[in-house]
């Protein structure tokens, strides 16, 4: 290939050098000028749910690190797909950040035919929380552990009234969990989708739906302690501090090995300029290390992991995408 180099005139290399220098200078200028206006933090569920709690626990701190207001925008629907699509429709300039998880970006496109984006259209800029999952139930559900729950589910299915489970939309993780539980046990259950965790919890309080597998905050813990809701089980491998008396599904015979958790992070469009991604990554990493933010999120039963570098985040997101696609494929889930 040396002859190709020799055949090129010197002016070509000079032009290339000037062009490369211009790109570096432009990237540096872009990083220094970003942001020059308010930034939107798009939450894919209505106000009042766990995702909203995360956003409002840190948006003011993020604003201080960015030097611009950070406005929380709640936009529920389609298992988070409506909010995600809005971010994709906006310019790839970093001024619209999506707060989400594999739930909205990996699973929703696999099961909702109306969603046209794919996970690879987004880039993970930083993780913020790992969220344990709990199974909440209407207060009068006659089950206090996984085995009692499945016995009740079999009984109601045999009577032609399958147990109902809520989710935050078709294709969401919580839809997948209910469908997976039904498939593993061979017990029919009825999926009831909502636009977010808050309306699902309201119907659970009203006794309109039987169970809801979901991440939780302190408000849900209080509802269980006050007897407004029941918590038959948690989905973690071990019992959880805020639900210390609640057994895991893993302790049951019927659902041993049924262990899941979820996480939340911040995403931008895949083609967002690298200097902007780096500026956001730096600010979000500082937010994740902020003692007040960590304390606020940990008080809501969330785990705040140490910030990761961009290359580690790329791998994490790719690995999660592959894992959830494999589960959906094994369950033969199809877009509807």
Short mmCIF file of C-alpha atoms in Angstrom, two decimals:
data_model
loop_
_atom_site.label_atom_id
_atom_site.label_comp_id
_atom_site.label_asym_id
_atom_site.label_seq_id
_atom_site.Cartn_x
_atom_site.Cartn_y
_atom_site.Cartn_z
CA UNK A 1 0.00 0.00 0.00
CA UNK A 2 3.04 2.33 0.19
CA UNK A 3 2.71 3.21 -3.49
CA UNK A 4 -0.66 4.74 -2.74
CA UNK A 5 0.91 7.03 -0.17
CA UNK A 6 3.71 8.00 -2.52
CA UNK A 7 1.27 8.72 -5.33
CA UNK A 8 -0.64 11.29 -3.30
CA UNK A 9 0.46 14.91 -3.69
CA UNK A 10 1.71 16.79 -0.64
CA UNK A 11 -1.29 19.12 -0.89
CA UNK A 12 -3.60 16.18 -0.16
CA UNK A 13 -1.90 15.55 3.18
CA UNK A 14 -1.89 19.24 4.01
CA UNK A 15 -5.61 19.45 3.27
CA UNK A 16 -6.29 16.36 5.35
CA UNK A 17 -4.30 17.79 8.25
CA UNK A 18 -6.14 21.10 8.04
CA UNK A 19 -9.50 19.26 7.92
CA UNK A 20 -8.60 17.10 10.94
CA UNK A 21 -7.47 20.18 12.83
CA UNK A 22 -10.73 21.92 12.01
CA UNK A 23 -12.73 18.94 13.30
CA UNK A 24 -10.82 18.92 16.58
CA UNK A 25 -11.23 22.65 16.99
CA UNK A 26 -14.91 22.44 16.15
CA UNK A 27 -15.41 19.58 18.62
CA UNK A 28 -13.64 21.51 21.36
CA UNK A 29 -15.74 24.60 20.68
CA UNK A 30 -18.92 22.49 20.73
CA UNK A 31 -18.01 20.96 24.08
CA UNK A 32 -17.25 24.39 25.54
CA UNK A 33 -20.49 25.94 24.29
CA UNK A 34 -22.77 23.06 25.33
CA UNK A 35 -25.24 23.63 26.79
CA UNK A 36 -26.24 27.17 25.88
CA UNK A 37 -29.96 26.73 26.64
CA UNK A 38 -32.22 24.63 28.92
CA UNK A 39 -32.01 20.83 28.64
CA UNK A 40 -35.06 18.55 28.67
CA UNK A 41 -35.03 15.33 30.70
CA UNK A 42 -37.74 13.17 29.15
CA UNK A 43 -39.35 10.64 31.52
CA UNK A 44 -41.39 7.99 29.67
CA UNK A 45 -44.11 7.69 32.33
CA UNK A 46 -46.59 10.02 34.06
CA UNK A 47 -45.70 11.99 37.19
CA UNK A 48 -45.82 10.11 40.48
CA UNK A 49 -44.09 6.88 39.47
CA UNK A 50 -40.60 5.61 40.30
CA UNK A 51 -39.07 7.06 37.12
CA UNK A 52 -40.46 10.48 37.98
CA UNK A 53 -39.02 10.23 41.50
CA UNK A 54 -35.56 9.58 40.05
CA UNK A 55 -35.75 12.53 37.64
CA UNK A 56 -36.94 15.01 40.24
CA UNK A 57 -34.32 13.84 42.75
CA UNK A 58 -31.50 14.96 40.49
CA UNK A 59 -32.61 17.44 37.82
CA UNK A 60 -31.66 20.50 39.89
CA UNK A 61 -28.24 19.05 40.70
CA UNK A 62 -27.68 18.22 37.03
CA UNK A 63 -28.65 21.79 36.17
CA UNK A 64 -25.90 23.11 38.46
CA UNK A 65 -23.28 20.96 36.74
CA UNK A 66 -24.49 21.87 33.25
CA UNK A 67 -25.02 25.56 34.02
CA UNK A 68 -28.49 25.49 32.48
CA UNK A 69 -31.99 24.55 33.74
CA UNK A 70 -32.94 20.88 33.36
CA UNK A 71 -36.68 20.54 32.78
CA UNK A 72 -38.43 17.25 33.56
CA UNK A 73 -40.94 16.29 30.89
CA UNK A 74 -43.31 13.37 31.61
CA UNK A 75 -44.64 11.64 28.52
CA UNK A 76 -46.26 8.24 29.05
CA UNK A 77 -47.67 5.74 26.60
CA UNK A 78 -46.70 2.71 24.47
CA UNK A 79 -44.47 1.26 27.19
CA UNK A 80 -42.22 4.31 27.01
CA UNK A 81 -42.18 4.28 23.22
CA UNK A 82 -43.86 7.67 22.74
CA UNK A 83 -41.23 9.45 24.84
CA UNK A 84 -38.36 7.56 23.21
CA UNK A 85 -39.61 8.43 19.74
CA UNK A 86 -39.87 12.09 20.70
CA UNK A 87 -36.19 12.08 21.63
CA UNK A 88 -35.33 10.44 18.30
CA UNK A 89 -37.36 13.05 16.42
CA UNK A 90 -35.46 15.89 18.10
CA UNK A 91 -32.06 17.11 16.85
CA UNK A 92 -29.08 14.99 17.93
CA UNK A 93 -27.60 17.85 19.92
CA UNK A 94 -27.87 16.64 23.53
CA UNK A 95 -30.62 19.05 24.55
CA UNK A 96 -33.12 16.24 24.96
CA UNK A 97 -32.05 13.40 27.29
CA UNK A 98 -34.07 10.21 27.65
CA UNK A 99 -34.24 8.72 31.13
CA UNK A 100 -35.01 5.07 30.65
CA UNK A 101 -33.89 1.45 30.61
CA UNK A 102 -33.88 -1.68 28.44
CA UNK A 103 -37.60 -1.81 29.25
CA UNK A 104 -38.45 1.02 26.85
CA UNK A 105 -35.57 0.78 24.39
CA UNK A 106 -35.09 -2.98 23.96
CA UNK A 107 -38.34 -4.70 24.89
CA UNK A 108 -40.99 -2.28 23.62
CA UNK A 109 -39.79 -2.46 19.99
CA UNK A 110 -39.86 -6.27 20.19
CA UNK A 111 -43.53 -6.49 21.12
CA UNK A 112 -45.19 -3.31 19.86
CA UNK A 113 -45.49 -3.16 16.07
CA UNK A 114 -46.20 0.58 16.22
CA UNK A 115 -42.68 1.24 17.54
CA UNK A 116 -40.21 1.61 14.68
CA UNK A 117 -36.97 2.43 16.51
CA UNK A 118 -34.42 -0.10 17.76
CA UNK A 119 -32.15 -0.17 20.80
CA UNK A 120 -29.11 0.74 18.71
CA UNK A 121 -30.66 4.13 17.88
CA UNK A 122 -29.72 5.27 21.39
CA UNK A 123 -26.49 5.60 23.35
CA UNK A 124 -26.23 5.13 27.10
CA UNK A 125 -24.45 8.13 28.65
CA UNK A 126 -24.59 7.07 32.33
CA UNK A 127 -26.41 4.66 34.60
CA UNK A 128 -28.04 6.20 37.69
CA UNK A 129 -29.91 3.49 39.65
CA UNK A 130 -30.32 -0.23 40.00
CA UNK A 131 -33.91 -0.87 41.03
CA UNK A 132 -35.01 -3.95 42.97
CA UNK A 133 -38.42 -5.30 42.02
CA UNK A 134 -41.38 -6.20 44.24
CA UNK A 135 -44.65 -7.92 43.51
CA UNK A 136 -47.43 -5.68 44.81
CA UNK A 137 -50.97 -7.01 45.14
CA UNK A 138 -54.42 -5.74 46.02
CA UNK A 139 -54.79 -5.79 49.79
CA UNK A 140 -57.28 -8.68 49.88
CA UNK A 141 -55.40 -11.05 47.56
CA UNK A 142 -55.26 -14.39 49.45
CA UNK A 143 -51.53 -15.02 49.03
CA UNK A 144 -48.48 -14.21 51.15
CA UNK A 145 -45.73 -15.99 49.18
CA UNK A 146 -44.97 -17.35 45.73
CA UNK A 147 -46.51 -20.79 46.26
CA UNK A 148 -49.76 -19.39 47.67
CA UNK A 149 -49.87 -16.93 44.78
CA UNK A 150 -49.60 -19.67 42.16
CA UNK A 151 -52.17 -21.81 43.97
CA UNK A 152 -54.58 -18.87 43.81
CA UNK A 153 -53.72 -18.25 40.15
CA UNK A 154 -54.45 -21.89 39.25
CA UNK A 155 -57.75 -21.78 41.12
CA UNK A 156 -58.98 -18.61 39.42
CA UNK A 157 -57.81 -19.82 36.00
CA UNK A 158 -59.76 -23.05 36.48
CA UNK A 159 -62.83 -20.96 37.31
CA UNK A 160 -62.46 -19.04 34.05
CA UNK A 161 -61.25 -15.85 35.76
CA UNK A 162 -57.47 -15.72 35.25
CA UNK A 163 -55.41 -13.64 37.67
CA UNK A 164 -54.65 -10.17 36.27
CA UNK A 165 -51.23 -8.53 36.22
CA UNK A 166 -50.53 -4.88 35.50
CA UNK A 167 -47.72 -3.43 33.41
CA UNK A 168 -46.63 -0.02 32.15
CA UNK A 169 -47.50 -1.03 28.59
CA UNK A 170 -47.27 -3.87 26.06
CA UNK A 171 -43.68 -4.98 25.63
CA UNK A 172 -42.50 -3.50 28.94
CA UNK A 173 -40.36 -5.51 31.33
CA UNK A 174 -43.36 -5.90 33.63
CA UNK A 175 -45.42 -7.33 30.77
CA UNK A 176 -42.53 -9.68 30.00
CA UNK A 177 -42.32 -10.79 33.65
CA UNK A 178 -46.02 -11.64 33.80
CA UNK A 179 -45.94 -13.49 30.49
CA UNK A 180 -42.78 -15.32 31.54
CA UNK A 181 -44.38 -16.34 34.85
CA UNK A 182 -47.46 -17.63 33.04
CA UNK A 183 -45.32 -19.60 30.58
CA UNK A 184 -43.09 -21.13 33.26
CA UNK A 185 -46.00 -22.31 35.41
CA UNK A 186 -48.47 -23.12 32.65
CA UNK A 187 -51.09 -20.97 34.39
CA UNK A 188 -53.08 -18.52 32.22
CA UNK A 189 -52.98 -14.88 33.40
CA UNK A 190 -54.47 -11.71 31.95
CA UNK A 191 -52.27 -8.73 31.07
CA UNK A 192 -53.64 -5.26 31.93
CA UNK A 193 -51.46 -2.46 30.46
CA UNK A 194 -51.24 1.11 31.81
CA UNK A 195 -49.38 4.24 30.75
CA UNK A 196 -47.20 4.20 33.86
CA UNK A 197 -46.63 2.90 37.36
CA UNK A 198 -48.77 5.58 39.05
CA UNK A 199 -52.07 4.69 37.31
CA UNK A 200 -51.31 0.98 37.68
CA UNK A 201 -50.83 1.45 41.42
CA UNK A 202 -54.06 3.44 41.67
CA UNK A 203 -56.03 0.55 40.15
CA UNK A 204 -54.20 -1.87 42.44
CA UNK A 205 -55.30 0.23 45.43
CA UNK A 206 -58.85 0.15 44.10
CA UNK A 207 -58.75 -3.63 43.71
CA UNK A 208 -59.20 -3.44 39.93
CA UNK A 209 -56.10 -5.55 39.18
CA UNK A 210 -54.53 -8.42 41.14
CA UNK A 211 -50.75 -7.93 41.02
CA UNK A 212 -48.09 -5.55 39.69
CA UNK A 213 -44.39 -6.49 39.48
CA UNK A 214 -42.51 -3.20 39.61
CA UNK A 215 -39.60 -1.21 40.97
CA UNK A 216 -40.70 0.71 44.03
CA UNK A 217 -40.09 3.80 46.08
CA UNK A 218 -40.77 4.67 49.71
CA UNK A 219 -44.39 5.51 48.97
CA UNK A 220 -45.14 1.93 47.90
CA UNK A 221 -43.39 0.62 51.01
CA UNK A 222 -45.65 2.86 53.10
CA UNK A 223 -48.76 1.59 51.30
CA UNK A 224 -47.84 -1.98 52.22
CA UNK A 225 -47.03 -1.06 55.83
CA UNK A 226 -50.37 0.75 56.12
CA UNK A 227 -52.26 -2.27 54.76
CA UNK A 228 -53.42 -0.48 51.61
CA UNK A 229 -51.52 -2.96 49.47
CA UNK A 230 -50.01 -6.40 49.98
CA UNK A 231 -46.51 -7.54 48.96
CA UNK A 232 -46.55 -11.33 48.46
CA UNK A 233 -42.93 -11.46 47.25
CA UNK A 234 -39.85 -9.64 45.99
CA UNK A 235 -38.03 -10.62 42.81
CA UNK A 236 -34.46 -10.25 44.07
CA UNK A 237 -32.21 -13.20 44.92
CA UNK A 238 -32.21 -12.19 48.60
CA UNK A 239 -34.76 -10.44 50.80
CA UNK A 240 -34.74 -6.65 50.64
CA UNK A 241 -34.11 -4.28 53.52
CA UNK A 242 -37.31 -2.28 53.06
CA UNK A 243 -39.35 -5.49 52.71
CA UNK A 244 -37.40 -7.59 55.19
CA UNK A 245 -40.41 -9.76 56.12
CA UNK A 246 -41.43 -10.37 52.50
CA UNK A 247 -40.16 -13.64 50.96
CA UNK A 248 -38.50 -13.84 47.58
CA UNK A 249 -40.12 -15.70 44.71
CA UNK A 250 -36.84 -17.61 44.66
CA UNK A 251 -37.82 -19.15 48.02
CA UNK A 252 -40.93 -20.74 46.53
CA UNK A 253 -41.12 -24.12 44.84
CA UNK A 254 -43.33 -22.86 42.02
CA UNK A 255 -41.10 -19.94 41.01
CA UNK A 256 -37.61 -20.84 42.19
CA UNK A 257 -35.06 -19.04 40.05
CA UNK A 258 -37.49 -16.25 39.12
CA UNK A 259 -34.99 -13.47 39.91
CA UNK A 260 -35.02 -10.09 38.16
CA UNK A 261 -34.05 -6.45 38.70
CA UNK A 262 -33.97 -3.40 36.47
CA UNK A 263 -31.93 -0.21 36.14
CA UNK A 264 -32.33 3.35 34.94
CA UNK A 265 -29.93 5.42 32.90
CA UNK A 266 -29.65 8.43 30.63
CA UNK A 267 -29.62 8.11 26.86
CA UNK A 268 -29.16 10.35 23.85
CA UNK A 269 -29.50 9.73 20.15
CA UNK A 270 -26.74 7.50 18.83
CA UNK A 271 -25.39 10.15 16.45
CA UNK A 272 -25.04 12.88 19.10
CA UNK A 273 -21.60 14.54 18.64
CA UNK A 274 -18.92 12.97 20.82
CA UNK A 275 -17.96 16.26 22.57
CA UNK A 276 -21.58 16.69 23.66
CA UNK A 277 -21.77 13.07 24.85
CA UNK A 278 -18.59 13.59 26.85
CA UNK A 279 -19.92 16.81 28.41
CA UNK A 280 -23.14 15.06 29.46
CA UNK A 281 -21.23 12.02 30.70
CA UNK A 282 -19.03 14.23 32.89
CA UNK A 283 -22.02 16.09 34.36
CA UNK A 284 -24.08 12.94 34.94
CA UNK A 285 -21.12 11.18 36.56
CA UNK A 286 -20.77 14.11 38.96
CA UNK A 287 -24.50 13.87 39.72
CA UNK A 288 -24.19 10.13 40.44
CA UNK A 289 -21.39 10.90 42.91
CA UNK A 290 -23.26 13.76 44.61
CA UNK A 291 -23.90 12.79 48.28
CA UNK A 292 -27.31 14.48 48.42
CA UNK A 293 -28.53 12.79 45.24
CA UNK A 294 -27.26 9.41 46.38
CA UNK A 295 -28.93 9.82 49.77
CA UNK A 296 -32.24 10.84 48.20
CA UNK A 297 -32.29 7.86 45.83
CA UNK A 298 -31.07 5.35 48.42
CA UNK A 299 -33.80 6.56 50.78
CA UNK A 300 -36.26 5.40 48.10
CA UNK A 301 -34.80 1.85 48.16
CA UNK A 302 -32.71 2.36 45.02
CA UNK A 303 -29.09 1.33 44.57
CA UNK A 304 -26.80 4.00 43.09
CA UNK A 305 -23.87 2.27 41.35
CA UNK A 306 -20.50 3.92 40.81
CA UNK A 307 -20.36 5.88 37.53
CA UNK A 308 -18.96 3.97 34.55
CA UNK A 309 -16.80 5.11 31.66
CA UNK A 310 -18.36 5.47 28.23
CA UNK A 311 -16.76 2.29 26.84
CA UNK A 312 -18.07 0.28 29.81
CA UNK A 313 -21.51 1.81 29.33
CA UNK A 314 -21.48 0.84 25.65
CA UNK A 315 -20.73 -2.77 26.61
CA UNK A 316 -23.32 -2.81 29.41
CA UNK A 317 -26.04 -1.59 27.07
CA UNK A 318 -25.06 -4.04 24.32
CA UNK A 319 -25.02 -6.96 26.79
CA UNK A 320 -28.44 -6.02 28.20
CA UNK A 321 -29.87 -5.66 24.72
CA UNK A 322 -28.68 -9.16 23.81
CA UNK A 323 -30.01 -10.65 27.06
CA UNK A 324 -33.52 -9.23 26.79
CA UNK A 325 -33.78 -10.08 23.11
CA UNK A 326 -32.87 -13.67 23.96
CA UNK A 327 -35.60 -13.89 26.62
CA UNK A 328 -38.17 -12.45 24.23
CA UNK A 329 -37.06 -14.86 21.51
CA UNK A 330 -37.28 -17.86 23.85
CA UNK A 331 -40.84 -16.80 24.74
CA UNK A 332 -41.72 -16.37 21.06
CA UNK A 333 -42.92 -12.83 21.70
CA UNK A 334 -44.04 -11.11 18.50
CA UNK A 335 -44.84 -7.43 17.75
CA UNK A 336 -48.58 -6.79 17.96
#
